[in-house]
Short mmCIF file of C-alpha atoms in Angstrom, two decimals:
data_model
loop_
_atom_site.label_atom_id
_atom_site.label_comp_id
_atom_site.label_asym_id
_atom_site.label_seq_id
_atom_site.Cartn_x
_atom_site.Cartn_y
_atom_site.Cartn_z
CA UNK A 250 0.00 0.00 0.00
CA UNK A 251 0.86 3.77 -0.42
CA UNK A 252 1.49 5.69 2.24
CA UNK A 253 1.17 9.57 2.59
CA UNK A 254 2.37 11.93 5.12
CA UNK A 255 -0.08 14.93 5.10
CA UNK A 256 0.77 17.71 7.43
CA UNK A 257 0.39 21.39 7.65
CA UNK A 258 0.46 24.28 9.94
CA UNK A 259 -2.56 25.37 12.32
CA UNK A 260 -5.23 27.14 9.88
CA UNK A 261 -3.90 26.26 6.36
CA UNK A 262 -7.04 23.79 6.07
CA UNK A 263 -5.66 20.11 6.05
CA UNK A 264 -8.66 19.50 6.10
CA UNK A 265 -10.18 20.15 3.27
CA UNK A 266 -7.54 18.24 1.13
CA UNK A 267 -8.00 15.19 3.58
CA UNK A 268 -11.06 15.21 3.12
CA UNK A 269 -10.43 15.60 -0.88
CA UNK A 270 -8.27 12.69 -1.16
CA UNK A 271 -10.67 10.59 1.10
CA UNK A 272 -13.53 11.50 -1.54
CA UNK A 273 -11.31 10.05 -4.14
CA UNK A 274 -10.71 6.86 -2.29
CA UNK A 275 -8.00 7.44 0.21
CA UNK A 276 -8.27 5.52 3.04
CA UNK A 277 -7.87 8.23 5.67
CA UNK A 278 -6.19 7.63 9.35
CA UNK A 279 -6.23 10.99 11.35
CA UNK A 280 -4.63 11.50 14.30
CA UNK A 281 -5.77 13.88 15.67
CA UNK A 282 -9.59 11.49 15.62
CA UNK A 283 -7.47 8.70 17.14
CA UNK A 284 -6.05 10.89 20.00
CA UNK A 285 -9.62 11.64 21.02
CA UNK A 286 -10.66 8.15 20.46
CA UNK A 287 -8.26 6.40 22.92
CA UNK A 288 -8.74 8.54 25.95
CA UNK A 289 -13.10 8.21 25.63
CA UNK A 290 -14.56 7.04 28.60
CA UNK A 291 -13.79 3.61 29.47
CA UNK A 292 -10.49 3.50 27.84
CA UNK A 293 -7.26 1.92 29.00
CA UNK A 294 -6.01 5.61 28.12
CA UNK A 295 -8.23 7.70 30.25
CA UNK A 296 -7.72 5.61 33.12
CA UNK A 297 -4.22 5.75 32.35
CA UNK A 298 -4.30 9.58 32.76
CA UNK A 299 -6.51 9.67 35.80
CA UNK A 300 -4.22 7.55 37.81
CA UNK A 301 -1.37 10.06 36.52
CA UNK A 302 -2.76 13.19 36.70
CA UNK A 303 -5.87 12.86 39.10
CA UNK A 304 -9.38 12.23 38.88
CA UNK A 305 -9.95 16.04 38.79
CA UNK A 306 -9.35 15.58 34.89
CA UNK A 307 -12.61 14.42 34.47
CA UNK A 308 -16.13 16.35 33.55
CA UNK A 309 -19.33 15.68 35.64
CA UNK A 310 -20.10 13.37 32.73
CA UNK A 311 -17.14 10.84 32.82
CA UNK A 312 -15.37 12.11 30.03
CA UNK A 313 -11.89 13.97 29.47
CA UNK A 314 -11.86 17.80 30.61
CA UNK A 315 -9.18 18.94 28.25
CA UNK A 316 -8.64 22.57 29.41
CA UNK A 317 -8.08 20.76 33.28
CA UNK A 318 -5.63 18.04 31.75
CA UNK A 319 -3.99 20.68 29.65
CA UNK A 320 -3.28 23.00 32.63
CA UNK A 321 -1.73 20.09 34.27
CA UNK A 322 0.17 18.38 31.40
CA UNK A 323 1.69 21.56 29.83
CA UNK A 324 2.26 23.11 33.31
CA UNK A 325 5.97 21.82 32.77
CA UNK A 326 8.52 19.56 30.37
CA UNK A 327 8.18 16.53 32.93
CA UNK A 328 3.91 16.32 33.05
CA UNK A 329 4.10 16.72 29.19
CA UNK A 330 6.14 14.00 28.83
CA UNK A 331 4.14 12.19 31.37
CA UNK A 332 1.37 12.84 29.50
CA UNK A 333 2.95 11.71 25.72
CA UNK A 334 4.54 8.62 27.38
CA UNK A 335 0.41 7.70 27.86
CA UNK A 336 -0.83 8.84 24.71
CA UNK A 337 1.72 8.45 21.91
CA UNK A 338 1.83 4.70 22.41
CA UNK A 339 -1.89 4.19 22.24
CA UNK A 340 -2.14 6.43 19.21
CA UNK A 341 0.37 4.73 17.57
CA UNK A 342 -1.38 1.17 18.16
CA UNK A 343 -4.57 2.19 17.14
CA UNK A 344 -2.68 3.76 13.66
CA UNK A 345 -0.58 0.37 12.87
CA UNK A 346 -3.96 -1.62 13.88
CA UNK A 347 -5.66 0.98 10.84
CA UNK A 348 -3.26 1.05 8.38
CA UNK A 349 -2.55 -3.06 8.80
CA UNK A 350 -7.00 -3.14 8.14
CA UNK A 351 -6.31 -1.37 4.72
CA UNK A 352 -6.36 -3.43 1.83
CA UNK A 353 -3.09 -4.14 0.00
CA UNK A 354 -3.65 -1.47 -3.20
CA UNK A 355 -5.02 1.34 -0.54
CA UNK A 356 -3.84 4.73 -0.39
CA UNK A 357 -2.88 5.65 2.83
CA UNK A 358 -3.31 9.26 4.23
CA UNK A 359 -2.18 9.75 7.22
CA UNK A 360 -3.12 13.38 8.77
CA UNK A 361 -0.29 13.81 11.22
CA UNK A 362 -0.29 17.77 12.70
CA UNK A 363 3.08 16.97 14.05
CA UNK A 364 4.72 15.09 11.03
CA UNK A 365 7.85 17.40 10.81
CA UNK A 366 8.06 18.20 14.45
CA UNK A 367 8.45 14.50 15.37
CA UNK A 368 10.83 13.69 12.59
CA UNK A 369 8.52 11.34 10.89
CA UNK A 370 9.12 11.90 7.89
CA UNK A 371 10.66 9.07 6.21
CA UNK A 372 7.91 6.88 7.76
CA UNK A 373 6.05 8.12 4.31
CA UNK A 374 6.29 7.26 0.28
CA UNK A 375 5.10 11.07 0.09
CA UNK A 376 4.81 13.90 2.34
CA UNK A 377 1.77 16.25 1.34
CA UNK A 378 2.32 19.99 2.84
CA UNK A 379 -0.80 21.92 3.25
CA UNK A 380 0.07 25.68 3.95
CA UNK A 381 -1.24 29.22 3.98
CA UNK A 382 0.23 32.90 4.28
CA UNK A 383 0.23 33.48 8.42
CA UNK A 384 -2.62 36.40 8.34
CA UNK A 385 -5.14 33.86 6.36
CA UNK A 386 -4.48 31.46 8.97
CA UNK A 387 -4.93 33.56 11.73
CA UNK A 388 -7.98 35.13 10.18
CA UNK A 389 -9.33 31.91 9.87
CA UNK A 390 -8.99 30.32 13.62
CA UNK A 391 -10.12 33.87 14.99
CA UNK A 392 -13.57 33.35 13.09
CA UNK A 393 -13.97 29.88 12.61
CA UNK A 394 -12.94 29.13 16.15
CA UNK A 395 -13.25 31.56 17.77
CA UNK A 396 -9.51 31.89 18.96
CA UNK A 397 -7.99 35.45 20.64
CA UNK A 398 -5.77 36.82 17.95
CA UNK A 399 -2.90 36.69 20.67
CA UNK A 400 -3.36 33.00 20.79
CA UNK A 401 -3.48 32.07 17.28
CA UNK A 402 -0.61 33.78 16.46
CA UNK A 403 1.50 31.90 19.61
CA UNK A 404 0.25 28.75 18.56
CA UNK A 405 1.40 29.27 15.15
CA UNK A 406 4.92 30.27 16.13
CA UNK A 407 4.74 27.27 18.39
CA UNK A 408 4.99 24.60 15.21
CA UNK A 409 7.10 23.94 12.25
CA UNK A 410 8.36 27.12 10.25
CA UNK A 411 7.46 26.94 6.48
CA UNK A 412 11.22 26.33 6.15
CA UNK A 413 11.25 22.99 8.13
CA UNK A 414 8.00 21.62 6.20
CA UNK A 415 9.52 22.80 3.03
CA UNK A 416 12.81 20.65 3.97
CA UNK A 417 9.89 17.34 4.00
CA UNK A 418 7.98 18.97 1.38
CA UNK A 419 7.44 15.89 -2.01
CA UNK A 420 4.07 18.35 -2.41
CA UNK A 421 3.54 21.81 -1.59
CA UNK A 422 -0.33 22.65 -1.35
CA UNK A 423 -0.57 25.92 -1.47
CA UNK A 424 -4.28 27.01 0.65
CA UNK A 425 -4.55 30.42 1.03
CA UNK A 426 -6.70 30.75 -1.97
CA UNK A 427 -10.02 30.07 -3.56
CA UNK A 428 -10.93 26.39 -2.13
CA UNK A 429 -11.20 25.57 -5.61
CA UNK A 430 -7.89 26.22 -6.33
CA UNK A 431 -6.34 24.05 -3.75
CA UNK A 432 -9.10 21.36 -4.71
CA UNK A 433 -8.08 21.07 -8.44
CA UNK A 434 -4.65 20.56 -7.39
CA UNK A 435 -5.59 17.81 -5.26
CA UNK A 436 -7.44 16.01 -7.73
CA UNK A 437 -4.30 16.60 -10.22
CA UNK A 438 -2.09 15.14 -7.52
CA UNK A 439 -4.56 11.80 -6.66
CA UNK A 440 -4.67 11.27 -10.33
CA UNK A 441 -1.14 11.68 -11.91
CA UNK A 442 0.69 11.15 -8.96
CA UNK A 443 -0.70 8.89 -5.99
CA UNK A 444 -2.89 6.42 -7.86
CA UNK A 445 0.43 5.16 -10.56
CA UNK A 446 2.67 5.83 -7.50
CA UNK A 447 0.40 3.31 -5.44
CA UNK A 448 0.24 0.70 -8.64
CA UNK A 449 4.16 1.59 -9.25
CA UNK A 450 4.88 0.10 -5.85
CA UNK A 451 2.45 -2.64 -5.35
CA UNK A 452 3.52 -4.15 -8.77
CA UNK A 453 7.05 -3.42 -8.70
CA UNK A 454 6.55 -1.54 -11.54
CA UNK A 455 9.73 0.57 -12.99
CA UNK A 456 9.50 3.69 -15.24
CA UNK A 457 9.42 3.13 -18.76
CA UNK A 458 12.44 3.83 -20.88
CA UNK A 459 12.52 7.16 -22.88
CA UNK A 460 15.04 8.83 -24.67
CA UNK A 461 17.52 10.81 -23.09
CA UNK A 462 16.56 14.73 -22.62
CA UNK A 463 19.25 17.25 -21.10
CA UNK A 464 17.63 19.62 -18.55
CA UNK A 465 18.90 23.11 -16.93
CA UNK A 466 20.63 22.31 -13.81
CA UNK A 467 17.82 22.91 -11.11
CA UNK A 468 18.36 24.42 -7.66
CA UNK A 469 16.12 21.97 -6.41
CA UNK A 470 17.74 18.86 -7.21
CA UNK A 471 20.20 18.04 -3.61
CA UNK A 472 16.84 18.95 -1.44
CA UNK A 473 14.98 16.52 -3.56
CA UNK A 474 17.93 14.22 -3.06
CA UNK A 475 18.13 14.43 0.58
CA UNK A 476 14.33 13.52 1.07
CA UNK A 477 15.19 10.53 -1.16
CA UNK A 478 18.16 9.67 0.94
CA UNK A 479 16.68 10.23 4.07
CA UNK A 480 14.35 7.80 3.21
CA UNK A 481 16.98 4.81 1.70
CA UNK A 482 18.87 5.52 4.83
CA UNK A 483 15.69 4.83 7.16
CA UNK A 484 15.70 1.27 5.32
CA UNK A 485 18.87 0.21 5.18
CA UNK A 486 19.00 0.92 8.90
CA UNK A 487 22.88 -0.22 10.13
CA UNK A 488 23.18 -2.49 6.76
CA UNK A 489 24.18 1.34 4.89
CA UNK A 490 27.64 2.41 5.27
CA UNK A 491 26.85 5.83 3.68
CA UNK A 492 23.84 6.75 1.34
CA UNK A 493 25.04 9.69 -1.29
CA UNK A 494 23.79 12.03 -4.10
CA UNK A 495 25.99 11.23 -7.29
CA UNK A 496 26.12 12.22 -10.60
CA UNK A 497 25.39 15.15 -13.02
CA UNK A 498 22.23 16.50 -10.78
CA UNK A 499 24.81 16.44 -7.75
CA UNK A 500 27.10 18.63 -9.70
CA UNK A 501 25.70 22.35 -9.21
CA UNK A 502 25.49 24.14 -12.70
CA UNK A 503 25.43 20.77 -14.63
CA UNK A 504 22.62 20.47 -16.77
CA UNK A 505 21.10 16.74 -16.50
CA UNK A 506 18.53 14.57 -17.26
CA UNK A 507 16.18 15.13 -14.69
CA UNK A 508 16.56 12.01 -12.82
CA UNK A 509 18.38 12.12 -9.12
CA UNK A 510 21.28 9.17 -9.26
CA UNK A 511 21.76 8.21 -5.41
CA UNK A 512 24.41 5.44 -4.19
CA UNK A 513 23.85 3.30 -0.78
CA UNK A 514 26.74 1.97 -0.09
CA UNK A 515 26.91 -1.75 1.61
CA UNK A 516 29.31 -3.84 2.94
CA UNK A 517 28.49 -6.87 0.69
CA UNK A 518 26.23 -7.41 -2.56
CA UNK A 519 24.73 -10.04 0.00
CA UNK A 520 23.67 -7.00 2.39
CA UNK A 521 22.29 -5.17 -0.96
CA UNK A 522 20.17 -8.34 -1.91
CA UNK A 523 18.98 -8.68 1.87
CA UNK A 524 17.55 -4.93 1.46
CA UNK A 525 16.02 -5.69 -2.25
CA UNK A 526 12.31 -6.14 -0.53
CA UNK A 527 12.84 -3.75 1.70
CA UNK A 528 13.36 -1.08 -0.43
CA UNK A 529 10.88 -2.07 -3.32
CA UNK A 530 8.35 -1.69 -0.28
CA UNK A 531 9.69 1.84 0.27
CA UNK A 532 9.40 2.63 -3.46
CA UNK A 533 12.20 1.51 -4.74
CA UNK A 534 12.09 -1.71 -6.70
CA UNK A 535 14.84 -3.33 -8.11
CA UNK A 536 15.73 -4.08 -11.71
CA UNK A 537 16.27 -6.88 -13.41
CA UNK A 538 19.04 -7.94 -14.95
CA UNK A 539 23.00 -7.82 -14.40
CA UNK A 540 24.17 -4.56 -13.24
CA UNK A 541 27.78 -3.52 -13.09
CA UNK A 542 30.47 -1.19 -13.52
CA UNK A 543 32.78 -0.48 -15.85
CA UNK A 544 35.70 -2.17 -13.77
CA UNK A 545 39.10 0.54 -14.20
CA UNK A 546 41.58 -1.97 -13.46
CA UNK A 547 40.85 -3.83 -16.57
CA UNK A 548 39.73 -6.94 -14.97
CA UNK A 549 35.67 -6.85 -16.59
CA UNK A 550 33.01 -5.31 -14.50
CA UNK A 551 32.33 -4.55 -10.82
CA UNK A 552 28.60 -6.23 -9.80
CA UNK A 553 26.54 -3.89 -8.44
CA UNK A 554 22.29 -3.75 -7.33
CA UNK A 555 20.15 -1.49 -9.66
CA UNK A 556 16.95 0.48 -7.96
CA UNK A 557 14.51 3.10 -9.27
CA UNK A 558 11.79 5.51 -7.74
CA UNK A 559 8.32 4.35 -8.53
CA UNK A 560 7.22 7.96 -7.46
CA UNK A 561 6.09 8.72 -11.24
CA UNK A 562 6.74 12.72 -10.77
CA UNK A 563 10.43 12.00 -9.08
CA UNK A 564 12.67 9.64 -11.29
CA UNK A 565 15.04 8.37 -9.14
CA UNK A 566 18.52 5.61 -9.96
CA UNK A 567 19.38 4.08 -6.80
CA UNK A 568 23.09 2.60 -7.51
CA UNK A 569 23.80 -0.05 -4.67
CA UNK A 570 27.48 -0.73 -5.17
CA UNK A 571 29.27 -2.92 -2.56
CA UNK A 572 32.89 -1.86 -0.51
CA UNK A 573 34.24 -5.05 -2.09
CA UNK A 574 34.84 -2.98 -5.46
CA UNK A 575 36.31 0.99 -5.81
CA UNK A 576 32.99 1.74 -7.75
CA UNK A 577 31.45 3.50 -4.92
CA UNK A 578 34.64 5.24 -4.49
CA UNK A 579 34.59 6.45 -7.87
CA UNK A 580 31.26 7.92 -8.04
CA UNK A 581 32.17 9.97 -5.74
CA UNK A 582 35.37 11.13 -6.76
CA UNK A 583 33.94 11.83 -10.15
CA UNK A 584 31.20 14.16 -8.90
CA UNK A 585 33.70 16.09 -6.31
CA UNK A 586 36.33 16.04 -9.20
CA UNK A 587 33.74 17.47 -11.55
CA UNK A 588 32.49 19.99 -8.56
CA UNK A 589 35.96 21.26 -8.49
CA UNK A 590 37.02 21.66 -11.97
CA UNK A 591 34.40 24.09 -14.12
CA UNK A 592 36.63 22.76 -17.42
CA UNK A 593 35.98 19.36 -17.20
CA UNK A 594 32.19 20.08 -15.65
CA UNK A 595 31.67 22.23 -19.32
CA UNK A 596 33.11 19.32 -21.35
CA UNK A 597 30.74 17.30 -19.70
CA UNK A 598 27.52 19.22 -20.28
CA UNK A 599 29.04 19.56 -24.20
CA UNK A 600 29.27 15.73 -24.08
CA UNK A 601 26.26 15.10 -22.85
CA UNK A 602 24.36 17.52 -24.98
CA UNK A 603 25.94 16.41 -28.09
CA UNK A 604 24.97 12.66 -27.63
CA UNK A 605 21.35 13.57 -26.37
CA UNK A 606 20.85 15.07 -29.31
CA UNK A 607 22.17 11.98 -30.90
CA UNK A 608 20.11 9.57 -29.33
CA UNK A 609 16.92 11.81 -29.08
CA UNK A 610 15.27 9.26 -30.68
CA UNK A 611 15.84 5.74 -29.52
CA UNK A 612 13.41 5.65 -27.09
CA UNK A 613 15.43 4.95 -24.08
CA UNK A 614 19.18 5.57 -22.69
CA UNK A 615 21.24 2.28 -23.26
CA UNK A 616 23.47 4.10 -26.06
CA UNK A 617 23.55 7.22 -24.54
CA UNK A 618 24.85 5.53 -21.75
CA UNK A 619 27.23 3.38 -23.51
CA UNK A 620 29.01 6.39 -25.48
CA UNK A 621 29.17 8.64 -22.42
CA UNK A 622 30.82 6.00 -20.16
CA UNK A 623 33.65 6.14 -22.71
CA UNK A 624 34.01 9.79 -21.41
CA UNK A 625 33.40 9.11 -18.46
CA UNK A 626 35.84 6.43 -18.39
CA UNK A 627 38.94 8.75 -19.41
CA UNK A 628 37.91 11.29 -16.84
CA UNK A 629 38.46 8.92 -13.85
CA UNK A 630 42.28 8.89 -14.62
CA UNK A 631 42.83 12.69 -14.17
CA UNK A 632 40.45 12.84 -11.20
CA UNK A 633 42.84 10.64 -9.70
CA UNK A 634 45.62 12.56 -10.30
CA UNK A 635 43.50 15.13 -8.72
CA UNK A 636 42.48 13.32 -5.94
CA UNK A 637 46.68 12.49 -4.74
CA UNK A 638 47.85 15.95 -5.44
CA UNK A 639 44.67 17.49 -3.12
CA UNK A 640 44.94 14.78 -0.44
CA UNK A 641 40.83 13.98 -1.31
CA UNK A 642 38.76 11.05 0.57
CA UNK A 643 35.66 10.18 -0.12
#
């Protein structure tokens, strides 16, 4: 199944695209509904709290008084962590117990206020960003709930800064519109992104082949990168000796085909097989096929594991290269080496635009490939030369 992250800020109207992509077919888990759920009366949870914070907690009619609790909980660092060390276990049950209930092609949206302020993150195929400018979200909990100005406005500075959702960001809804607006996009998103992405997984589906197209370097490519990586990295777990962006959209300036090549590095291609499941359930399925490097000591190839993104709007190469060969070495000496040196970065780009233009019609990148390795290739001798007279490691 697919799993999405949605999150936003107090007043940017999660909401109304949960309640979009549940219309569609989502199967929606939201946590803040579960938090109420497992401290009702006659819960493990509320009698849980009462025995930690008192039975003063309680309204004439059995159930939680939040404002009491919350004067007691937040009074200080130790009663809120009393209070999460209650809660956040029982809301995490009842969300595996949910999410294990879905069917095996569902589309998971998981509506999570505190997604970037607990670091979950990587726990996601997709994060989903609702935001707004502050004032409409302060003009909207002042009249729709009735909140002081003063408080809105604290509780807001309280959470993630745009900046910090940004760094989780696959989607950026932007609500401070027309509803309709933010609605359109939604159904855009369900439709050309979630319901292949969902298929892409579940079927271990890769990307078709196309021909090669060269693409301005974009600013955006190492965050992009780094949400990818944080995410290999939370798979691999202590099998990953490093997890790396590599390649031309590592290499600022470099135009590229706009696919992000990553590298996890593993001790043994027995460690990358172990992780093959793994990361196809994370979105990453393996390729088929014999994979390997060009070996530089002339003794035939280095073996290495092949993954790609099945995120359909985020093409993604996973290289999983072994410490038993210098490939993983390489990679990385060839992107610092061509970070360093603007001349051989420019020959590059000429390189690579001359055979794109070559192969714009094949219909997918095998000889593309195969010419510019030959380039590529010739380069890794003067990188090392590089690499000894600069005293670089990898």
């Amino acid at each position: 199944m697919l799993r999405v992250g949605l999150t936003g800020g107090i007043g940017a109207g999660k909401s109304t695209v949960a309640n979009r992509l549940a219309e569609h077919g989502a199967v929606l888990v939201d946590s803040d509904r579960i938090a109420r759920e497992v401290v009702e009366p006659g819960t493990e949870g509320l009698a849980r709290l009462v025995a930690e914070f008192g039975p003063e907690i309680l309204a004439a009619d059995g159930s939680l008084d939040r404002p009491v609790l919350a004067a007691k909980a937040f009074a200080d660092d130790e009663s809120r962590h009393r209070l999460n060390a209650i809660v956040h276990p029982l809301v995490g049950a009842r969300t595996g117990e949910l999410m294990a209930a879905a069917k095996p092609d569902a589309i998971i949206v998981h509506d999570i206020p505190l997604l970037v302020e607990n670091g979950l993150a990587t726990a996601y195929h997709l994060v989903v960003v609702v935001d707004a400018p502050v004032e409409v979200r302060v003009r909207r909990l002042v009249s729709a709930r009735g909140m002081a100005e003063d408080d809105a406005r604290a509780r807001i500075r309280a959470q993630a800064s745009a900046e910090q959702r940004r760094a989780v960001a696959d989607v950026w809804l932007d609500n401070g519109g027309a509803e309709d607006a933010v609605l359109a996009e939604v159904d855009a998103l369900w439709a050309d992104r979630l319901v292949p992405f969902e298929a892409n997984v579940r079927l271990r589906r890769p990307r078709p082949p196309v021909s090669p197209k060269i693409a301005e370097y974009d600013l955006g490519w190492p965050a992009q990168a780094e949400r990818v990586l944080a995410r290999v990295r939370a798979v691999a777990g202590n099998l990953a000796r490093r997890a790396d962006h590599i390649g031309s959209t590592a290499v600022p300036g470099l135009p590229a085909k706009d696919i992000l090549d990553l590298q996890l590095t593993v001790s043994t291609l027995d460690d990358a097989d172990t992780l093959g499941g793994l990361l196809a359930d994370a979105g990453f399925p393996r390729l088929e096929g014999d994979w390997a490097d060009d070996a530089q000591d002339g003794t035939g190839t280095w073996p290495k594991r092949l993954h790609v993104g099945a995120d359909p709007r985020r093409p993604v190469n996973l290289h999983v290269r072994s410490v038993e060969t210098p490939a993983w070495r390489l990679a990385l000496l060839f992107r610092d080496f061509l970070r360093a040196n603007a001349d051989e970065r420019d020959d590059y780009r000429d390189v690579k635009l001359r055979l794109a233009e070559a192969h714009a019609a094949d219909g997918t990148v095998a000889a593309y490939a195969d010419e510019k390795q030959e380039w590529v290739n010739g380069v890794f001798a003067r990188a090392e030369k590089w690499a000894a007279a600069t005293g670089w490691k990898p």
